[in-house]
Each structure stands twice: as C-alpha cells, then as structure tokens.
Tab-separated table of C-alpha atoms in Angstrom:
chain	number	residue	atom	x	y	z
A	6	MET	CA	-8.400	26.369	21.006
A	7	LYS	CA	-7.467	25.937	24.745
A	8	ILE	CA	-4.443	24.102	25.751
A	9	GLU	CA	-6.942	21.875	27.912
A	10	SER	CA	-8.532	20.691	24.703
A	11	THR	CA	-5.411	19.104	23.137
A	12	ASN	CA	-5.602	15.898	25.373
A	13	MET	CA	-4.894	12.981	23.189
A	14	ARG	CA	-7.938	11.174	24.436
A	15	ASP	CA	-10.113	14.003	23.053
A	16	PHE	CA	-8.676	13.344	19.573
A	17	ILE	CA	-8.089	9.624	19.011
A	18	ALA	CA	-11.048	7.130	18.004
A	19	ILE	CA	-11.366	3.390	17.421
A	20	SER	CA	-10.617	4.002	13.630
A	21	ASP	CA	-7.606	5.887	14.495
A	22	ILE	CA	-6.179	2.923	16.412
A	23	ILE	CA	-6.830	0.796	13.288
A	24	SER	CA	-4.777	3.394	11.297
A	25	LEU	CA	-2.022	3.022	13.961
A	26	LEU	CA	-1.976	-0.778	13.327
A	27	ASN	CA	-1.699	-0.123	9.635
A	28	MET	CA	1.502	1.998	10.603
A	29	ALA	CA	2.760	-0.677	13.011
A	30	SER	CA	2.335	-3.399	10.478
A	31	GLY	CA	4.284	-1.100	7.933
A	32	PHE	CA	7.073	-0.457	10.593
A	33	LEU	CA	7.580	-4.153	11.356
A	34	SER	CA	7.641	-4.876	7.518
A	35	ILE	CA	10.730	-2.327	7.617
A	36	ILE	CA	12.395	-4.130	10.326
A	37	PHE	CA	11.877	-7.559	8.665
A	38	SER	CA	13.260	-6.268	5.403
A	39	ILE	CA	16.500	-4.946	6.998
A	40	ASN	CA	16.822	-8.269	8.847
A	41	GLN	CA	16.444	-10.036	5.455
A	42	GLU	CA	13.177	-11.831	6.339
A	43	PHE	CA	11.363	-10.904	3.105
A	44	ARG	CA	8.565	-13.192	3.212
A	45	LEU	CA	7.228	-11.713	6.540
A	46	ALA	CA	7.922	-8.239	5.396
A	47	ALA	CA	5.835	-8.933	2.322
A	48	ILE	CA	2.945	-10.406	4.574
A	49	LEU	CA	3.138	-7.317	6.946
A	50	MET	CA	2.737	-4.995	4.050
A	51	ILE	CA	-0.393	-6.849	2.884
A	52	ILE	CA	-1.782	-6.919	6.607
A	53	ALA	CA	-1.119	-3.060	6.630
A	54	ILE	CA	-3.364	-2.728	3.554
A	55	MET	CA	-6.150	-4.829	5.302
A	56	PHE	CA	-6.022	-2.312	8.290
A	57	ASP	CA	-5.850	0.736	6.037
A	58	SER	CA	-9.030	-0.721	4.235
A	59	SER	CA	-10.929	-1.111	7.332
A	60	ASP	CA	-10.237	2.157	9.151
A	61	GLY	CA	-12.636	4.333	7.000
A	62	TRP	CA	-15.260	1.623	7.315
A	63	VAL	CA	-15.059	1.704	10.969
A	64	ALA	CA	-15.102	5.299	11.291
A	65	ARG	CA	-18.531	5.373	9.265
A	66	LYS	CA	-19.943	2.565	11.452
A	67	THR	CA	-18.985	4.566	14.512
A	68	ASN	CA	-20.125	7.833	13.248
A	69	ARG	CA	-16.718	9.354	13.910
A	70	GLN	CA	-16.829	13.123	14.170
A	71	ASP	CA	-13.588	14.594	12.970
A	72	GLU	CA	-13.934	18.217	12.379
A	73	LEU	CA	-10.274	18.970	12.902
A	74	GLY	CA	-9.276	16.315	10.374
A	75	PHE	CA	-7.253	14.183	13.116
A	76	GLY	CA	-8.414	11.079	11.508
A	77	LYS	CA	-7.449	12.086	7.932
A	78	ASN	CA	-3.890	13.025	9.154
A	79	ILE	CA	-3.211	10.033	11.079
A	80	ASP	CA	-4.254	7.936	8.231
A	81	SER	CA	-1.986	9.668	5.738
A	82	LEU	CA	0.908	9.533	8.087
A	83	SER	CA	0.230	5.938	8.686
A	84	ASP	CA	0.045	5.319	4.840
A	85	ILE	CA	3.400	7.060	4.151
A	86	VAL	CA	5.144	4.383	6.714
A	87	SER	CA	3.384	1.497	5.064
A	88	PHE	CA	2.910	2.243	1.570
A	89	GLY	CA	6.034	4.597	1.008
A	90	VAL	CA	8.774	3.713	3.319
A	91	ALA	CA	8.156	-0.078	3.780
A	92	PRO	CA	7.938	-1.018	0.184
A	93	ALA	CA	10.943	1.279	-0.458
A	94	THR	CA	13.031	-0.352	2.031
A	95	PHE	CA	11.707	-3.995	0.995
A	96	LEU	CA	12.839	-3.204	-2.639
A	97	TYR	CA	16.200	-1.835	-1.530
A	98	CYS	CA	17.023	-4.639	0.915
A	99	CYS	CA	15.387	-7.436	-1.299
A	100	ILE	CA	17.845	-6.245	-3.976
A	101	ASN	CA	20.898	-6.656	-1.990
A	102	THR	CA	23.831	-5.389	-4.409
A	103	THR	CA	27.379	-4.469	-4.009
A	104	PRO	CA	28.357	-0.920	-4.314
A	105	GLY	CA	28.297	0.375	-7.970
A	106	ILE	CA	26.063	2.055	-10.599
A	107	PHE	CA	23.320	-0.692	-10.097
A	108	GLN	CA	23.131	0.072	-6.347
A	109	ILE	CA	22.533	3.714	-7.009
A	110	ILE	CA	19.669	3.057	-9.290
A	111	VAL	CA	18.194	0.772	-6.775
A	112	ILE	CA	18.623	3.712	-4.078
A	113	LEU	CA	17.143	6.240	-6.589
A	114	VAL	CA	13.995	4.022	-7.349
A	115	SER	CA	13.484	3.326	-3.658
A	116	LEU	CA	13.646	7.048	-3.016
A	117	PHE	CA	11.307	7.660	-5.763
A	118	ILE	CA	8.656	5.352	-4.158
A	119	VAL	CA	8.822	7.395	-1.164
A	120	ILE	CA	8.666	11.036	-2.770
A	121	CYS	CA	5.712	9.840	-5.075
A	122	GLY	CA	4.143	8.502	-2.102
A	123	VAL	CA	4.365	11.785	-0.099
A	124	LEU	CA	3.264	13.687	-3.268
A	125	ARG	CA	0.212	11.264	-3.741
A	126	LEU	CA	-1.085	11.488	-0.196
A	127	THR	CA	-0.498	15.230	0.108
A	128	ARG	CA	-2.494	15.853	-3.149
A	129	TYR	CA	-5.163	13.581	-1.976
A	130	ASN	CA	-5.598	15.586	1.326
A	131	VAL	CA	-5.541	18.924	-0.508
A	132	ILE	CA	-8.274	17.956	-3.140
A	133	ALA	CA	-10.426	15.601	-1.043
A	134	GLY	CA	-13.992	17.000	-1.081
A	135	LYS	CA	-13.122	19.580	-3.654
A	136	ILE	CA	-13.481	17.721	-6.824
A	137	ASP	CA	-16.605	16.215	-8.390
A	138	THR	CA	-15.615	12.775	-8.683
A	139	THR	CA	-15.635	9.790	-6.357
A	140	ASP	CA	-12.640	8.011	-8.283
A	141	PHE	CA	-9.061	8.002	-7.087
A	142	ILE	CA	-6.913	10.425	-8.778
A	143	GLY	CA	-3.685	8.578	-9.440
A	144	PHE	CA	-3.212	4.986	-8.728
A	145	PRO	CA	-3.960	4.222	-4.849
A	146	ILE	CA	-0.828	4.195	-2.723
A	147	PRO	CA	-1.567	0.879	-1.076
A	148	GLY	CA	-1.259	-0.696	-4.624
A	149	ILE	CA	2.443	-0.423	-4.738
A	150	SER	CA	3.002	-2.646	-1.583
A	151	LEU	CA	0.253	-5.072	-2.765
A	152	ILE	CA	2.127	-5.476	-6.167
A	153	LEU	CA	5.473	-5.713	-4.647
A	154	ALA	CA	4.615	-8.140	-1.960
A	155	SER	CA	2.526	-10.254	-4.208
A	156	TYR	CA	5.176	-10.317	-7.008
A	157	TYR	CA	7.761	-11.432	-4.288
A	158	LEU	CA	5.705	-14.178	-2.732
A	159	SER	CA	4.575	-15.419	-6.141
A	160	GLY	CA	8.130	-16.826	-6.511
A	161	LEU	CA	8.687	-15.179	-9.714
A	162	PHE	CA	10.541	-12.112	-8.392
A	163	HIS	CA	13.125	-10.604	-10.551
A	164	PRO	CA	15.355	-7.574	-9.410
A	165	TYR	CA	15.227	-5.717	-12.797
A	166	ILE	CA	11.458	-6.243	-13.369
A	167	GLY	CA	10.917	-5.348	-9.647
A	168	LEU	CA	12.747	-1.906	-10.320
A	169	ILE	CA	10.975	-1.259	-13.573
A	170	LEU	CA	7.553	-2.103	-12.059
A	171	ALA	CA	8.155	-0.152	-8.926
A	172	ALA	CA	9.223	3.024	-10.967
A	173	PHE	CA	6.139	2.584	-13.370
A	174	VAL	CA	3.660	2.307	-10.297
A	175	SER	CA	5.231	5.229	-8.617
A	176	LEU	CA	4.617	7.459	-11.626
A	177	LEU	CA	0.988	6.171	-12.043
A	178	MET	CA	0.489	7.320	-8.284
A	179	ILE	CA	1.280	10.840	-9.144
A	180	SER	CA	-0.622	10.969	-12.342
A	181	ASN	CA	-4.255	12.290	-12.800
A	182	ILE	CA	-5.578	9.112	-14.249
A	183	ARG	CA	-8.862	8.245	-12.597
A	184	TYR	CA	-8.894	4.908	-10.861
A	185	PRO	CA	-12.535	4.081	-9.928
A	186	LYS	CA	-12.852	2.928	-6.188
A	187	PHE	CA	-13.419	-0.883	-5.402
A	188	ASP	CA	-17.132	-1.735	-5.441
A	189	ASN	CA	-17.397	-5.056	-7.350
A	190	ILE	CA	-18.294	-7.109	-4.354
A	191	PRO	CA	-17.451	-10.548	-5.964
A	192	LEU	CA	-14.028	-9.271	-6.683
A	193	ILE	CA	-13.570	-7.917	-3.286
A	194	ALA	CA	-14.513	-11.327	-1.802
A	195	ILE	CA	-12.184	-13.172	-4.045
A	196	SER	CA	-9.312	-10.701	-3.140
A	197	CYS	CA	-9.935	-11.229	0.567
A	198	ILE	CA	-9.884	-14.920	0.144
A	199	LEU	CA	-6.766	-14.727	-1.667
A	200	ILE	CA	-5.030	-12.665	0.914
A	201	LEU	CA	-6.074	-14.957	3.711
A	202	LEU	CA	-4.661	-18.011	1.881
A	203	LEU	CA	-1.482	-15.934	1.417
A	204	ILE	CA	-0.863	-14.793	4.958
A	205	LEU	CA	-2.125	-17.982	6.645
A	206	PRO	CA	0.404	-20.690	6.545
A	207	ILE	CA	-1.108	-22.824	3.902
A	208	ASN	CA	1.240	-23.793	0.955
A	209	LEU	CA	-0.799	-23.549	-2.431
A	210	THR	CA	1.926	-23.799	-5.114
A	211	LEU	CA	2.174	-25.113	-8.464
A	212	PHE	CA	5.561	-25.556	-10.219
A	213	ASN	CA	7.062	-23.343	-7.328
A	214	ILE	CA	4.607	-20.613	-8.092
A	215	ASN	CA	2.338	-19.318	-5.062
A	216	ILE	CA	-1.158	-19.432	-6.643
A	217	PRO	CA	-2.894	-16.889	-4.310
A	218	ALA	CA	0.278	-14.385	-4.675
A	219	ILE	CA	0.180	-14.719	-8.498
A	220	LEU	CA	-3.532	-14.178	-8.715
A	221	LEU	CA	-3.376	-11.139	-6.536
A	222	LEU	CA	-0.701	-9.706	-8.619
A	223	LEU	CA	-2.702	-10.292	-11.944
A	224	PHE	CA	-5.674	-8.559	-10.309
A	225	CYS	CA	-3.659	-5.666	-9.346
A	226	LEU	CA	-1.825	-5.206	-12.642
A	227	TYR	CA	-5.216	-5.658	-14.467
A	228	TYR	CA	-6.597	-2.750	-12.260
A	229	LEU	CA	-3.635	-0.730	-12.876
A	230	ILE	CA	-3.218	-1.190	-16.695
A	231	ILE	CA	-7.123	-1.191	-17.652
A	232	ASN	CA	-7.669	2.219	-16.293
A	233	LEU	CA	-4.409	3.346	-17.986
A	234	ILE	CA	-5.737	2.213	-21.426
A	235	LYS	CA	-9.084	3.750	-20.543
A	236	LYS	CA	-7.797	7.199	-20.180
C-alpha cells in the first residue's frame, strides 16, 4: 500500500460517520456521568445503541466496500467507548461512595465491565465469518448499557443490585452462550417505541416507576435469561 492511498477520505464512509456518532454519544455519556447528570448519561447510552444498530444497516444499503476492515474496526473501537467505558463510568459515578472496601468493589466491577467488553469485541472480530452460526456468541455488548440505563431510568435503581447485575452481564458477554440476533419485527418495533418514549421529554410514570424504562429492562432481562436457560 502506497502512502498516497492512506488519505482518510479514501477510508471513511457514511456508515463510519454513524459509528462515530455512536462513539460521540458514549463519550458525552461519560462526561455527564462525571458531572453527576445521570439521567442524561443514561439516555446518551441508549442513543449510542440506536446509532450502533443502524450503522450496519446503512453499510448494507449503501453497498459499502470494506476490504481492509476499516468499518469493522471503527465500529468496535466506538463500541468499547459507548458500551465498555461509558457504562463502567456510569456505574462508578452513580454509586458515589466514600473510600473503603465498598468503593474498591465498585472500582473492580467497573473495570471488569471494560475488560469483558474488550475481550467480547476482540473475540467477535476474530471469529466473524469463521463460524457456522448467525447467532451472537456471548451476550451482545450494547446490552449492558441498555440494562444499566433502563434500570436507572426506571426509578428502581439500587447500588448493590446494579453491581451484581453489571458483573453478571459482563460474565455472560465473554461466555460462549449463543444469543440469537433480533429478528422479531413486532418486538423490535415495540422496543423502538419504548426507547423513543424514554428519550423524549414525556413523563410516563406509575407509582414513581418509569413505564417505558421498566418494560425495556424486562425485555433485556428476558433476552438475557431465556437464552441462558436454553443452553
């Protein structure tokens, strides 16, 4: 490859810009978590998932040619920001503790999220196209952001449950349990509606519980557990 052929405009495509919007949403979520704006941080993690879900679709619709794997790499690097560092930072900042043994546990669980995220994405890149299944191997990494974000926004968030849930989901990300890709159109449509209701300034609460958030959380937990049981 000649140095002249390494110009960035020769690599980047529309789908890559969407991947960067995913990463930008994750980065902004980190900033808002640090600034104790947890509702905005949670919403931005969900917005990152929306961008991540659409970049592959755009790549297919635009007939993206990616022989060198630029798109795959930018997608994975964006994902580790939005679905590795962002939820880890969110969890750590959300459980704001004084120095002590519990704070160490929070730090270790947050670090565990990032480590499992890196391992999950690296394995995905290594095995992509080399195994005879269309399923995800291990729980999809955007799931941890969606679970933590919807759990917090539901109004039911509890630090101890959040830590246990984050550690459990992280373990499932690096497992070899098969999770089928989302192809249930009605369920996808309902999930999209719930996400829109959640990120728009619409207050749908019952007994101080955010209804769209709790339904999203239940959908995620069902997907998480039902495939674990089927193993």
